[in-house]
CSV table of C-alpha atoms in Angstrom, one decimal:
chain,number,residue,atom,x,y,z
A,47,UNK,CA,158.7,131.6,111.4
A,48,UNK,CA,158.8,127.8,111.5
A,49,UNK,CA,154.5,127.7,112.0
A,50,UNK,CA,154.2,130.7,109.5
A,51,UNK,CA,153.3,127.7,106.9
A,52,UNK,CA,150.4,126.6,109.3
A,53,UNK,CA,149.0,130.3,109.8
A,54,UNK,CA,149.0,130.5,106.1
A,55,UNK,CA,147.2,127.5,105.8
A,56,UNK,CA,144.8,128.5,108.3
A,57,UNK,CA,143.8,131.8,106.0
A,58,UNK,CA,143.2,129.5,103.3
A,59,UNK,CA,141.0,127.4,104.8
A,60,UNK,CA,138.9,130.3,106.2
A,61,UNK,CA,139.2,131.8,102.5
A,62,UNK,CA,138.1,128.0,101.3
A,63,UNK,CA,135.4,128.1,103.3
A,64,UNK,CA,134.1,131.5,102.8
A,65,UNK,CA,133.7,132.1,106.6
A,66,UNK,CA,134.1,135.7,106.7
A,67,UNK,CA,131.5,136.2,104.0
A,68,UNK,CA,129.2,133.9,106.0
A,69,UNK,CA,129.6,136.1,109.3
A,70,UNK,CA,129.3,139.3,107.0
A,71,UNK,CA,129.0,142.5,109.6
A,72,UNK,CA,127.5,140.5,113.0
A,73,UNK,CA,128.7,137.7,115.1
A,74,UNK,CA,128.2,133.6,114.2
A,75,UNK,CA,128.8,131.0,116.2
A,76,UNK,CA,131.1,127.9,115.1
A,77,UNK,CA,127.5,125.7,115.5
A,78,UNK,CA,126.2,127.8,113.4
A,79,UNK,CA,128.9,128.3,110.8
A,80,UNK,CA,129.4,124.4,110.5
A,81,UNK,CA,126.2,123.6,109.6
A,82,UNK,CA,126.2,126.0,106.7
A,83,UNK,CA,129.5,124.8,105.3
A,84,UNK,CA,129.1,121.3,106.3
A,85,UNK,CA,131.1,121.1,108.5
A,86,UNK,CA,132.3,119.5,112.0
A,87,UNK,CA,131.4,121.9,114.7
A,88,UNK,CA,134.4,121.4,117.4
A,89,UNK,CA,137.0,121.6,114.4
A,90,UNK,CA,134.9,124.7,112.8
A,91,UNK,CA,135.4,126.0,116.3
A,92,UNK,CA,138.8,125.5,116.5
A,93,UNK,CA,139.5,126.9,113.2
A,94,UNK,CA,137.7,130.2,114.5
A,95,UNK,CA,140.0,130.6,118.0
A,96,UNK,CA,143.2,130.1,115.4
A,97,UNK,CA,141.6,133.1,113.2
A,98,UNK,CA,141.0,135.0,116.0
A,99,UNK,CA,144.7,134.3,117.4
A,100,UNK,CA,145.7,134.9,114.4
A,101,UNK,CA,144.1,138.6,114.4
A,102,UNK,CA,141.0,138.1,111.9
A,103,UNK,CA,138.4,137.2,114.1
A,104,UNK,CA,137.1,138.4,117.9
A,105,UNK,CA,135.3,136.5,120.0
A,106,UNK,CA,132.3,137.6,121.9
A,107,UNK,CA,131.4,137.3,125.3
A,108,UNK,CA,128.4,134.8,124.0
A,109,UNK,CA,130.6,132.5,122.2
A,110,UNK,CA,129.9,134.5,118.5
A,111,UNK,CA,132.7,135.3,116.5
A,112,UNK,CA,132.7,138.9,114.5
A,113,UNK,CA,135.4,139.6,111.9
A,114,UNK,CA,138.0,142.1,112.2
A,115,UNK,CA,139.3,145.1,109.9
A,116,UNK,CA,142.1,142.5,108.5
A,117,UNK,CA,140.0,139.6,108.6
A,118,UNK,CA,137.4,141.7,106.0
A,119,UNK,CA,140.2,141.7,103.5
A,120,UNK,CA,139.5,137.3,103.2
A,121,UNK,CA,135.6,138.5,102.4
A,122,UNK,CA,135.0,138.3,98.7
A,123,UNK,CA,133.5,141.8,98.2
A,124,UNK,CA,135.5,143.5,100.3
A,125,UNK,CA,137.2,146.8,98.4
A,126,UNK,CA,140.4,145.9,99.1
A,127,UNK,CA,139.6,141.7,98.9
A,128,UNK,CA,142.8,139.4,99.2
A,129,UNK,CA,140.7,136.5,99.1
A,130,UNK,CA,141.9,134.8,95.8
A,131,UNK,CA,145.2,135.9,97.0
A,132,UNK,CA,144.5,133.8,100.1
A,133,UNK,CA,143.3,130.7,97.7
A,134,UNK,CA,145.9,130.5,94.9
A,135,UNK,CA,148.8,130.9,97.4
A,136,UNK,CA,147.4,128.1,99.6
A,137,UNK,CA,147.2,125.9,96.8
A,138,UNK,CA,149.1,122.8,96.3
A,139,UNK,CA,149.9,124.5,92.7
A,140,UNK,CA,152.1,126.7,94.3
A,141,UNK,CA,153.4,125.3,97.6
A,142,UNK,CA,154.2,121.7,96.9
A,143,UNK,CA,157.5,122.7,94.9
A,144,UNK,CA,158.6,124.1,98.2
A,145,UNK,CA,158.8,121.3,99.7
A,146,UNK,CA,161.3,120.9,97.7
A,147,UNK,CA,163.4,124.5,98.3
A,148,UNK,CA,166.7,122.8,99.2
A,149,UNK,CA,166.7,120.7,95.7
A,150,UNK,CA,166.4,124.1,93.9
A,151,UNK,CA,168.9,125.4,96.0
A,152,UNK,CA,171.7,123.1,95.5
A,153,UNK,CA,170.3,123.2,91.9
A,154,UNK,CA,169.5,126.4,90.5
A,155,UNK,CA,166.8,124.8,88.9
A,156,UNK,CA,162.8,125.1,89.3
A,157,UNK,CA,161.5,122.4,91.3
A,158,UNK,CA,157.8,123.3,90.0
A,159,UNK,CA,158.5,121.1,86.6
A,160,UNK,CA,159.7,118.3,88.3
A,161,UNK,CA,156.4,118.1,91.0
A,162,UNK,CA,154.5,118.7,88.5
A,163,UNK,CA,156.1,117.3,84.3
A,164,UNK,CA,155.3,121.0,83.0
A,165,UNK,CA,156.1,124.1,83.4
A,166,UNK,CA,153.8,126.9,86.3
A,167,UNK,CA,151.8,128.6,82.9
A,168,UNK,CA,151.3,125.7,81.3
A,169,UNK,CA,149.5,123.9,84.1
A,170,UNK,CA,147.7,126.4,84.6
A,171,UNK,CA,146.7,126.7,80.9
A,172,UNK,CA,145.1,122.8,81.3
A,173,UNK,CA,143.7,124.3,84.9
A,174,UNK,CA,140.7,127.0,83.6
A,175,UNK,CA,139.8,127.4,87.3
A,176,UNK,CA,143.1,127.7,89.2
A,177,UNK,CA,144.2,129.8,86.2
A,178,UNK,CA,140.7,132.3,86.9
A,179,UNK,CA,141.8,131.8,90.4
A,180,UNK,CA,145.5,132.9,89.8
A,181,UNK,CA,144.2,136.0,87.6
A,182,UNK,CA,142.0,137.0,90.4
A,183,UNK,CA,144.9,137.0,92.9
A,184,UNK,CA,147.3,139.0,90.6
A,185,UNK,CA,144.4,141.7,90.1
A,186,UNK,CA,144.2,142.2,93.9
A,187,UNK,CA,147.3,142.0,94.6
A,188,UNK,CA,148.1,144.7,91.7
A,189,UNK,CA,145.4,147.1,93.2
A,190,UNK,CA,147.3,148.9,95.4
A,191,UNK,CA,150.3,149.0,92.9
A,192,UNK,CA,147.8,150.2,90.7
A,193,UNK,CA,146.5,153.1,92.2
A,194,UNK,CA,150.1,154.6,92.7
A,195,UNK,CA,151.6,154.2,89.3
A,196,UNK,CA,149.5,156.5,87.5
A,197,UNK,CA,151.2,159.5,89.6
A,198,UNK,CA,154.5,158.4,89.1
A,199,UNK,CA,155.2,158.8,85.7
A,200,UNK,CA,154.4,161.6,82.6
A,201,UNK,CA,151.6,159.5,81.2
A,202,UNK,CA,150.5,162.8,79.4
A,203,UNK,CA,153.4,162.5,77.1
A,204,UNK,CA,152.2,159.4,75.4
A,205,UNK,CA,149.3,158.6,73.0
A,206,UNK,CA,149.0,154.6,73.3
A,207,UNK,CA,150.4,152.5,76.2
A,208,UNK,CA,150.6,149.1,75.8
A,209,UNK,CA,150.7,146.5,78.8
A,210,UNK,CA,152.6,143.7,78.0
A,211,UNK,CA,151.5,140.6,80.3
A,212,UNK,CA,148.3,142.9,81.3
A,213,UNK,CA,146.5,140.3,82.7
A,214,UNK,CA,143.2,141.2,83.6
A,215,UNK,CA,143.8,144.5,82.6
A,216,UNK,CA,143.6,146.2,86.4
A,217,UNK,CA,146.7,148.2,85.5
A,218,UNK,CA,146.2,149.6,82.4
A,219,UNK,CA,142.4,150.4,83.7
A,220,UNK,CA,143.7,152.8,86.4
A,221,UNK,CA,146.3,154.0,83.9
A,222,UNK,CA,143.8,155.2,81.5
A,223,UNK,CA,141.0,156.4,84.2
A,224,UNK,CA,143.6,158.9,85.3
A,225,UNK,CA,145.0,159.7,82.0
A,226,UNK,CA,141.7,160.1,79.8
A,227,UNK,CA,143.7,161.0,76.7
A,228,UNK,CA,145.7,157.9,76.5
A,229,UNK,CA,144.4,154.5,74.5
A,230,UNK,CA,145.5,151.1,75.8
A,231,UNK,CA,146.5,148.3,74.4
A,232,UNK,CA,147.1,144.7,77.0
A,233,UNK,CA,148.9,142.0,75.9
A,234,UNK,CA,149.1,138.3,76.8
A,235,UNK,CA,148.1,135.0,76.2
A,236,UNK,CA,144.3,133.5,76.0
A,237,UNK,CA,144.2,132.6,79.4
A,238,UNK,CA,146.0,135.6,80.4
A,239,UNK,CA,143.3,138.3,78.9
A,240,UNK,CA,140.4,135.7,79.9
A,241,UNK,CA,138.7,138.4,82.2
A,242,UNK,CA,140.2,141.8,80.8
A,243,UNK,CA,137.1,142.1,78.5
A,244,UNK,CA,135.2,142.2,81.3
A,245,UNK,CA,137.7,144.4,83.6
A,246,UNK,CA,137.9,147.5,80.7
A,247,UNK,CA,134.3,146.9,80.3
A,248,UNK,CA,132.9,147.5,83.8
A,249,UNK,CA,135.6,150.5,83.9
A,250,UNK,CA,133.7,152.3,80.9
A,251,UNK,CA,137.0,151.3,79.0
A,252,UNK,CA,136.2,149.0,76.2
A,253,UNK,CA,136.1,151.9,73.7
A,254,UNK,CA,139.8,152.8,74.4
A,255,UNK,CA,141.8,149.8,74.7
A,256,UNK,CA,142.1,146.6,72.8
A,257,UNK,CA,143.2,143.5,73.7
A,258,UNK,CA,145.8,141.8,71.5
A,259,UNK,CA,146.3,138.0,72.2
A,260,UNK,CA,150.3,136.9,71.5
A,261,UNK,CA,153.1,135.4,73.6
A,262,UNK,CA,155.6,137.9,74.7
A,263,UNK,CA,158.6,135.6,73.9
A,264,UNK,CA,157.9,135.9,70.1
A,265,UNK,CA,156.7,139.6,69.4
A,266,UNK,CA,155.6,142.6,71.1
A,267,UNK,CA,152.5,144.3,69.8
A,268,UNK,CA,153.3,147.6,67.4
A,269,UNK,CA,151.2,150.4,67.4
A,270,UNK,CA,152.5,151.6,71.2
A,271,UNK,CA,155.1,154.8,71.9
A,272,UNK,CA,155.2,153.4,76.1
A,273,UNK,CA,155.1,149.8,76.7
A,274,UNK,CA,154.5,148.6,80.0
A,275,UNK,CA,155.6,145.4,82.2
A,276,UNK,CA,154.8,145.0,85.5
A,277,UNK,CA,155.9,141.7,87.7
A,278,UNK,CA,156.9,140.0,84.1
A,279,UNK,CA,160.4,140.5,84.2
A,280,UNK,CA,160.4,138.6,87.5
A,281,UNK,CA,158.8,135.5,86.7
A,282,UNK,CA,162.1,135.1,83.8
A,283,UNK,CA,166.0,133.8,83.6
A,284,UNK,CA,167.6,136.6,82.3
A,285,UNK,CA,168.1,134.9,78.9
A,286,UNK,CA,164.5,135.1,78.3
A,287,UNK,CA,163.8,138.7,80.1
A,288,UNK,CA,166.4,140.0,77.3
A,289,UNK,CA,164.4,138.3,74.8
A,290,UNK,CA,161.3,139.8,76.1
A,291,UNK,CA,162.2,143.5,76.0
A,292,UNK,CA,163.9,142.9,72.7
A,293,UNK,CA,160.7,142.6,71.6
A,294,UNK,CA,159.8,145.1,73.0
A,295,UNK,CA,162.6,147.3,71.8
A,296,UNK,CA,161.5,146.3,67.9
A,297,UNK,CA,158.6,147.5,68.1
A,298,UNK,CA,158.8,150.7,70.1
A,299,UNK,CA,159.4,154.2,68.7
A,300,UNK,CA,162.7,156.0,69.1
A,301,UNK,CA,160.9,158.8,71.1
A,302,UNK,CA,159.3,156.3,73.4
A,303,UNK,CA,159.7,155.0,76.7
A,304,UNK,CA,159.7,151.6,78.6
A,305,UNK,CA,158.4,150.9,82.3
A,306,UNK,CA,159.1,148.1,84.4
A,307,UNK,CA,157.3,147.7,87.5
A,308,UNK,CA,158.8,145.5,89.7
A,309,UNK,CA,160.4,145.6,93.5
A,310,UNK,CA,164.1,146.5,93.3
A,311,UNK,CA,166.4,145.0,96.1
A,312,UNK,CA,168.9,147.5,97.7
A,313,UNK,CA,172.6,145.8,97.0
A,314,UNK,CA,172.0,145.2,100.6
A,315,UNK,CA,169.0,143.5,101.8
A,316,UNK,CA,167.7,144.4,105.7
A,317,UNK,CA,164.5,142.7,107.2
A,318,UNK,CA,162.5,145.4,105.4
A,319,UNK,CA,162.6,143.6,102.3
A,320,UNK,CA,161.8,140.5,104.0
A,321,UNK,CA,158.7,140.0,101.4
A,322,UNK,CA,160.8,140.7,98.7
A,323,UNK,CA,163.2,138.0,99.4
A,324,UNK,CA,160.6,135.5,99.8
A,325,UNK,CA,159.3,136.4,96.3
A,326,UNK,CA,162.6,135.5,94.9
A,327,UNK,CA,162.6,131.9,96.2
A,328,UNK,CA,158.9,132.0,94.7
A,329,UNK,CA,160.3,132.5,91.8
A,330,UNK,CA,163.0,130.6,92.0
A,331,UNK,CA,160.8,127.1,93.1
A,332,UNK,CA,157.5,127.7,90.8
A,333,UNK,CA,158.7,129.4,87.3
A,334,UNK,CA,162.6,130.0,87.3
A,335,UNK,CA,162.9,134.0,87.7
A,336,UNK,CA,164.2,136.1,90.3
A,337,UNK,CA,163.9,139.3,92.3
A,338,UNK,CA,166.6,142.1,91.0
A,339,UNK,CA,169.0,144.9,91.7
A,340,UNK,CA,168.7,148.5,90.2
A,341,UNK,CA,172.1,147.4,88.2
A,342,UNK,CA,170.2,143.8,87.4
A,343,UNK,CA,167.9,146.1,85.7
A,344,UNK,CA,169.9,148.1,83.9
A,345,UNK,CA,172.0,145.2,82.9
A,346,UNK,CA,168.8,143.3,81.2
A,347,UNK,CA,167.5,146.8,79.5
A,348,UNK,CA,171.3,147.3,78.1
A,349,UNK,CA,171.6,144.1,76.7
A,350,UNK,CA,168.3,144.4,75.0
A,351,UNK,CA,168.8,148.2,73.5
A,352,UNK,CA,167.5,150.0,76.3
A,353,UNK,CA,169.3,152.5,78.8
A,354,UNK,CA,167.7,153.1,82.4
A,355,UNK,CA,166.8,157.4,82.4
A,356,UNK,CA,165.1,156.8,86.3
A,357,UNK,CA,164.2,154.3,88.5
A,358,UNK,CA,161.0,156.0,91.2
A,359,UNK,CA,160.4,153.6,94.0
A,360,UNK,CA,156.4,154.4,94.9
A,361,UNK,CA,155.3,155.6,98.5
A,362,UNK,CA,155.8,153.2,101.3
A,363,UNK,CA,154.5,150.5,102.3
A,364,UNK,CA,154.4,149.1,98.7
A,365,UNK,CA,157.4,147.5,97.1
A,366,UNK,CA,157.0,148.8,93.8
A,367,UNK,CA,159.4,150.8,92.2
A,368,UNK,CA,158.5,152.3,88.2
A,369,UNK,CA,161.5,151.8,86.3
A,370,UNK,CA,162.0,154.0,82.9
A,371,UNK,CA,163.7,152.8,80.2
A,372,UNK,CA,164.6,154.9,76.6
A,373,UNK,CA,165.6,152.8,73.9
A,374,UNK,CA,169.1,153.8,72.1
């Protein structure tokens, strides 16, 4: 557990370095893998025999190294690519306020602003590539998330869903390639939407959904009977959540519904939501939210007009669980 900071570290250099896209489907030696990245051969070597300890490379009986099923996840085409994933979580953006975990600890408070003088969004709103970089790493790691939720709720029921915090759209995409009679709406800031045009685009969607700029702590776009959040509520104090889905509440209709896609921790946590539990000192170091409780949940939604009708965990191994909310 101690070294799990160096393993992570050794990913993203490998993900830095694009060396799994530069072995593509044979074998490369560490000479040869130096010399296109520039690189010192005995250290590019010795990176290889950590990836391949680490379970993303094999090495070959004549000294090549060929990539493994896992290690294809760090290449940059890959379907199911973690690459960005790899980058932005390897980045001093978001790991230098752990070094400083026991401060927030004692504190309560995020140690992110004090590493940094501002807030997580707003540095990345004066960083255009480690904010691209960020956006990328949320869409792959919402893909799997993705392709469960539009089976786990009545989607049919609805006309217009609208994704608050949408991001790149990768969500609402799948939502409305499974439910063709649906129109979609994703919300969030400039930097936030900077590559949904393109995402709804490629998907054959632009024709039905729109993308409406605004900032979820002031307003909530109309015009939607099912808003949408997924991993929003978890970046938030619960002051500020409540404000969110109040907004929320304003401008959805009485017959409509709210969904919340986020983990929800048993009252009791086991080893099995390990990953979970890290998230929540995530939050806790770099923006100031935290992971939740199914009566967290309905505690937020209460306070802000809302009353929990189901909460559907999504098939194992994902974390996910689809929370639906009616307004009252």
């Amino acid at each position: 557990m101690v070294m799990g900071a160096m393993a992570a570290q050794t990913v993203g250099a490998a993900a830095r370095l694009g060396i799994v896209d530069l072995i593509g489907g044979g074998e490369r030696t560490a000479d040869e893998l130096a010399a296109e990245c520039a690189a010192q051969p005995q250290a590019m070597g010795r990176l290889l025999r950590a990836l391949t300890g680490l379970g993303l490379l094999v090495e070959g009986a004549s000294g090549g190294f060929a990539v493994t099923p896992v290690g294809d996840l760090l290449r940059g085409d890959a379907p199911r690519s973690l690459r960005s994933f790899a980058r932005s979580f390897t980045d001093p953006a978001m790991l230098r306020a752990w070094e400083r975990l026991d401060d927030s600890v004692r504190t309560g408070e995020t140690s992110f602003d004090a590493v940094f003088g501002k807030d997580f969004f707003g540095y990345l709103a004066e960083h255009p590539e480690l904010s691209a970089e960020f956006n990328a790493a949320m869409s792959e790691a919402t893909r799997e998330t993705a392709e469960l939720v539009p089976a786990a709720f009545d989607f049919g029921s609805y006309a217009t869903v609208a994704d608050i915090g949408g991001g790149d759209g990768t969500l609402l995409a799948a939502i409305l390639t499974a439910h063709p009679e649906l129109y979609g709406i994703v919300f969030d800031t400039a930097e936030g939407l900077a590559q949904a045009g393109t995402k709804l685009a490629r998907a054959g969607l632009d024709g039905r959904s729109s993308l409406v700029t605004g900032d979820f702590f002031a307003a909530a776009p109309e015009g939607a009977d099912l808003y949408l959040l997924k991993s929003v509520i978890h970046d938030w104090n619960d002051e500020q959540c409540v404000g969110i889905l109040r907004h929320c509440r304003r401008a959805i209709p009485d017959g409509g519904r709210l969904l919340i896609v986020e983990p929800v921790l048993p009252p009791a946590v086991n080893p099995s939501v390990a990953g979970v539990c890290l998230s929540d000192l995530n939050m806790l170091v770099n923006v100031g939210g935290r992971e939740r409780t199914r009566d967290d949940f309905e505690r937020l939604c209460h306070d802000a007009g809302f009353e929990v009708r189901t909460v559907t965990p999504l098939p194992k191994p994902n974390r996910f669980s689809v929370i639906e909310a009616a307004p009252v």
